[in-house]
Amino acid sequence: MAKKRALITGITGQDGSYLAELLISKGYDVYGMVRRASVERFDRISHIQDKITLVQGDLTDQSSLDSAVQSTRPDEVYNLAAQSFVPTSWNQPTLTGEVTGLGTTRVLEAVRKIRPEARFYQASSSEMFGKVRDVPQTEQTPFYPRSPYGVAKVYGHYITINYRESYNLFACSGILFNHESPRRGLEFVTRKITNGAAKIKLGLTKELRLGNLDAKRDWGYAGDYVEAMWLMLQQDAPDDFVVATGETHTVKEFVEAAFGCAGLDWEKYVVIDPRFIRPAEVELLIGDPAKAKKKLGWEPRVSFTELVKMMVEGDLKELEKGA
Ligand code: NAP
Ligand code: GDD
């Protein structure tokens, strides 16, 4: 049988790198779309670069997306690319709308015109629930986004469903709750904390400045979550799924656990800095993954404690290597 072909937008990101590893292990031909940059930043995929094929493209440029789909002829398209950092979405709201919102339509258009038989995955987000209407949040919970990013993701979610219903595309929206890893971007709170704790432990810095410690998130491990993406595209019919652990923790709990792993008392080092408080906050996220469990047979494997430990150890190792 011919090898399956997958195109991943956002392959240089956290999830793109884990998904590429997963698909390679399943025997796929993996194609990744990357943006042109004056200096290439392929750190997350350098270990698999000889096993994947990169094509250039940008979510703001329709013709590059058409070419990416045309040249790779994918069986599966995973749209993971986005302006994904919530605070930046207040500074760059129209760019976030262009990339994270309209970019989804552009990828869907490329699939519709050139490769309508391809299966499509949209990286939707629990940020869409925002000021939550239900606890826990399910596929039926109404959206109330609290950031330009969340608003753009709601658009991406509904345009995915609309293309499924209008053109009969096999298009799925995965509503993923926060998922982290040692490859998480340094500005996101979990990695900022584990990297900060590791730096303090090694004497490289003296404090860690954070914003709202009371926000609650349902944090899982990115390596587990990319399996759910793949499973969605292996079903008989396209559908939308919440992917979460069903557990929630405050940022403060994450801080305590991370500093604990480094053998430090967090209260001596953490400083609250108003610069990191958001104009509108998502106070509580906790997802109900029952549908994913029942229909996809998906369950998270890595616990909160294991995740924190994995990230602190990863940062300590990386910093010690660089020292
Ligand atoms: P990430 O690490 O920030 O990666 C984002 C990716 O998008 C990078 O590869 C980036 O490329 C690419 N990108 C940004 N703007 C682009 C553009 N204009 N054209 C083409 N590519 C562009 O994000 P992630 O954590 O892996 O998340 C993957 C997806 O899932 C995102 O859509 C995110 O919004 C969504 N999501 C994430 C979570 C989570 O907790 N991680 C939860 C729910 C949903 P460069 O390397 O060139 O910047
Ligand atoms: N980034 C950051 N930096 N967040 C902080 C800080 C800080 O110094 N201090 C407190 N926080 C709080 C934020 O206010 C927020 O409530 C929480 O930590 C998590 O922030 P992030 O890690 O930046 O993630 P997010 O929840 O806003 O967004 C992530 O998850 C979404 C899914 O719910 C991103 O990955 C999004 O792309 C994703 O869709």
PDB file of C-alpha atoms and ligand atoms in Angstrom, residues 9-17 33-37 41 44 57-60 65 79-85 95 99-100 121-127 149 153 174-180 183-185 187-188 222 225 229, ligand 1:
ATOM      1  CA  THR A   9       1.352  23.752   8.959  1.00  0.00           C
ATOM      2  CA  GLY A  10       3.189  25.021  12.044  1.00  0.00           C
ATOM      3  CA  ILE A  11       5.675  22.120  11.995  1.00  0.00           C
ATOM      4  CA  THR A  12       8.343  24.284  13.690  1.00  0.00           C
ATOM      5  CA  GLY A  13       6.051  24.779  16.710  1.00  0.00           C
ATOM      6  CA  GLN A  14       5.724  22.646  19.829  1.00  0.00           C
ATOM      7  CA  ASP A  15       2.852  20.508  18.548  1.00  0.00           C
ATOM      8  CA  GLY A  16       4.139  20.351  14.971  1.00  0.00           C
ATOM      9  CA  SER A  17       7.359  18.694  16.142  1.00  0.00           C
ATOM     10  CA  MET A  33       5.139  24.072   5.902  1.00  0.00           C
ATOM     11  CA  VAL A  34       7.604  26.691   7.142  1.00  0.00           C
ATOM     12  CA  ARG A  35       7.837  30.464   6.867  1.00  0.00           C
ATOM     13  CA  ARG A  36      10.816  32.105   5.310  1.00  0.00           C
ATOM     14  CA  ALA A  37      13.002  33.822   7.918  1.00  0.00           C
ATOM     15  CA  ARG A  41      14.775  28.455  13.584  1.00  0.00           C
ATOM     16  CA  ARG A  44      12.399  21.615  17.461  1.00  0.00           C
ATOM     17  CA  GLY A  57       4.390  28.995   2.835  1.00  0.00           C
ATOM     18  CA  ASP A  58       2.600  31.474   5.039  1.00  0.00           C
ATOM     19  CA  LEU A  59      -0.952  31.461   6.364  1.00  0.00           C
ATOM     20  CA  THR A  60      -1.427  35.021   5.115  1.00  0.00           C
ATOM     21  CA  LEU A  65      -0.880  27.489   0.568  1.00  0.00           C
ATOM     22  CA  ASN A  79      -3.475  23.118  10.435  1.00  0.00           C
ATOM     23  CA  LEU A  80      -1.397  23.866  13.519  1.00  0.00           C
ATOM     24  CA  ALA A  81       0.069  27.211  12.421  1.00  0.00           C
ATOM     25  CA  ALA A  82      -1.179  30.261  14.302  1.00  0.00           C
ATOM     26  CA  GLN A  83      -0.201  33.386  16.165  1.00  0.00           C
ATOM     27  CA  SER A  84      -0.690  31.370  19.334  1.00  0.00           C
ATOM     28  CA  PHE A  85       0.415  33.634  22.195  1.00  0.00           C
ATOM     29  CA  LEU A  95      -2.459  40.083  12.491  1.00  0.00           C
ATOM     30  CA  VAL A  99      -3.285  34.345  10.672  1.00  0.00           C
ATOM     31  CA  THR A 100      -5.215  32.479  13.341  1.00  0.00           C
ATOM     32  CA  TYR A 121      -7.561  18.911  11.258  1.00  0.00           C
ATOM     33  CA  GLN A 122      -8.037  22.369  12.804  1.00  0.00           C
ATOM     34  CA  ALA A 123      -6.143  23.259  15.995  1.00  0.00           C
ATOM     35  CA  SER A 124      -8.977  24.809  17.984  1.00  0.00           C
ATOM     36  CA  SER A 125      -8.552  25.895  21.574  1.00  0.00           C
ATOM     37  CA  SER A 126     -10.084  25.886  25.041  1.00  0.00           C
ATOM     38  CA  GLU A 127      -9.373  29.636  24.965  1.00  0.00           C
ATOM     39  CA  TYR A 149      -6.760  35.160  19.911  1.00  0.00           C
ATOM     40  CA  LYS A 153     -10.006  30.642  17.118  1.00  0.00           C
ATOM     41  CA  GLY A 174      -9.971  19.533  18.038  1.00  0.00           C
ATOM     42  CA  ILE A 175     -10.736  21.734  21.026  1.00  0.00           C
ATOM     43  CA  LEU A 176      -7.497  21.196  22.886  1.00  0.00           C
ATOM     44  CA  PHE A 177      -6.890  22.404  26.412  1.00  0.00           C
ATOM     45  CA  ASN A 178      -3.429  23.696  27.380  1.00  0.00           C
ATOM     46  CA  HIS A 179      -0.703  21.191  26.653  1.00  0.00           C
ATOM     47  CA  GLU A 180       2.925  21.637  27.507  1.00  0.00           C
ATOM     48  CA  ARG A 183       9.592  22.100  23.882  1.00  0.00           C
ATOM     49  CA  ARG A 184       7.001  24.682  24.953  1.00  0.00           C
ATOM     50  CA  GLY A 185       7.787  28.278  23.952  1.00  0.00           C
ATOM     51  CA  GLU A 187       6.921  32.886  27.044  1.00  0.00           C
ATOM     52  CA  PHE A 188       4.073  30.515  27.986  1.00  0.00           C
ATOM     53  CA  ALA A 222       1.734  17.751  24.187  1.00  0.00           C
ATOM     54  CA  TYR A 225      -2.401  15.449  22.640  1.00  0.00           C
ATOM     55  CA  MET A 229      -5.305  14.875  16.553  1.00  0.00           C
TER      56      MET A 229
HETATM   57  P1  NAP B   1       3.508  27.339  18.637  1.00  0.00           P
HETATM   58  O1  NAP B   1       4.595  26.555  19.293  1.00  0.00           O
HETATM   59  O2  NAP B   1       3.373  28.791  18.915  1.00  0.00           O
HETATM   60  O3  NAP B   1       3.686  27.143  17.047  1.00  0.00           O
HETATM   61  C1  NAP B   1       3.004  27.945  16.133  1.00  0.00           C
HETATM   62  C2  NAP B   1       3.452  27.589  14.731  1.00  0.00           C
HETATM   63  O4  NAP B   1       2.737  28.425  13.795  1.00  0.00           O
HETATM   64  C3  NAP B   1       4.953  27.807  14.456  1.00  0.00           C
HETATM   65  O5  NAP B   1       5.426  26.762  13.655  1.00  0.00           O
HETATM   66  C4  NAP B   1       4.955  29.111  13.666  1.00  0.00           C
HETATM   67  O6  NAP B   1       6.031  29.239  12.792  1.00  0.00           O
HETATM   68  C5  NAP B   1       3.669  28.943  12.853  1.00  0.00           C
HETATM   69  N1  NAP B   1       3.177  30.190  12.289  1.00  0.00           N
HETATM   70  C6  NAP B   1       2.888  31.338  12.945  1.00  0.00           C
HETATM   71  N2  NAP B   1       2.448  32.286  12.081  1.00  0.00           N
HETATM   72  C7  NAP B   1       2.467  31.717  10.849  1.00  0.00           C
HETATM   73  C8  NAP B   1       2.146  32.168   9.552  1.00  0.00           C
HETATM   74  N3  NAP B   1       1.716  33.413   9.329  1.00  0.00           N
HETATM   75  N4  NAP B   1       2.258  31.309   8.530  1.00  0.00           N
HETATM   76  C9  NAP B   1       2.714  30.044   8.725  1.00  0.00           C
HETATM   77  N5  NAP B   1       3.055  29.563   9.935  1.00  0.00           N
HETATM   78  C10 NAP B   1       2.934  30.385  10.983  1.00  0.00           C
HETATM   79  O7  NAP B   1       2.088  26.681  18.934  1.00  0.00           O
HETATM   80  P2  NAP B   1       1.726  25.212  19.522  1.00  0.00           P
HETATM   81  O8  NAP B   1       1.702  25.295  21.004  1.00  0.00           O
HETATM   82  O9  NAP B   1       2.535  24.189  18.834  1.00  0.00           O
HETATM   83  O10 NAP B   1       0.203  25.099  19.076  1.00  0.00           O
HETATM   84  C11 NAP B   1      -0.153  24.549  17.812  1.00  0.00           C
HETATM   85  C12 NAP B   1      -1.556  25.021  17.452  1.00  0.00           C
HETATM   86  O11 NAP B   1      -2.477  24.594  18.424  1.00  0.00           O
HETATM   87  C13 NAP B   1      -1.728  26.527  17.364  1.00  0.00           C
HETATM   88  O12 NAP B   1      -2.678  26.792  16.366  1.00  0.00           O
HETATM   89  C14 NAP B   1      -2.300  26.910  18.720  1.00  0.00           C
HETATM   90  O13 NAP B   1      -3.020  28.102  18.629  1.00  0.00           O
HETATM   91  C15 NAP B   1      -3.175  25.701  18.974  1.00  0.00           C
HETATM   92  N6  NAP B   1      -3.416  25.358  20.375  1.00  0.00           N
HETATM   93  C16 NAP B   1      -2.354  25.186  21.214  1.00  0.00           C
HETATM   94  C17 NAP B   1      -2.596  24.790  22.523  1.00  0.00           C
HETATM   95  C18 NAP B   1      -1.457  24.583  23.480  1.00  0.00           C
HETATM   96  O14 NAP B   1      -1.721  24.534  24.695  1.00  0.00           O
HETATM   97  N7  NAP B   1      -0.235  24.407  23.017  1.00  0.00           N
HETATM   98  C19 NAP B   1      -3.923  24.565  22.955  1.00  0.00           C
HETATM   99  C20 NAP B   1      -4.960  24.727  22.053  1.00  0.00           C
HETATM  100  C21 NAP B   1      -4.703  25.105  20.754  1.00  0.00           C
HETATM  101  P3  NAP B   1       7.414  29.986  13.223  1.00  0.00           P
HETATM  102  O15 NAP B   1       8.240  28.928  13.904  1.00  0.00           O
HETATM  103  O16 NAP B   1       7.953  30.432  11.917  1.00  0.00           O
HETATM  104  O17 NAP B   1       7.039  31.114  14.152  1.00  0.00           O
END
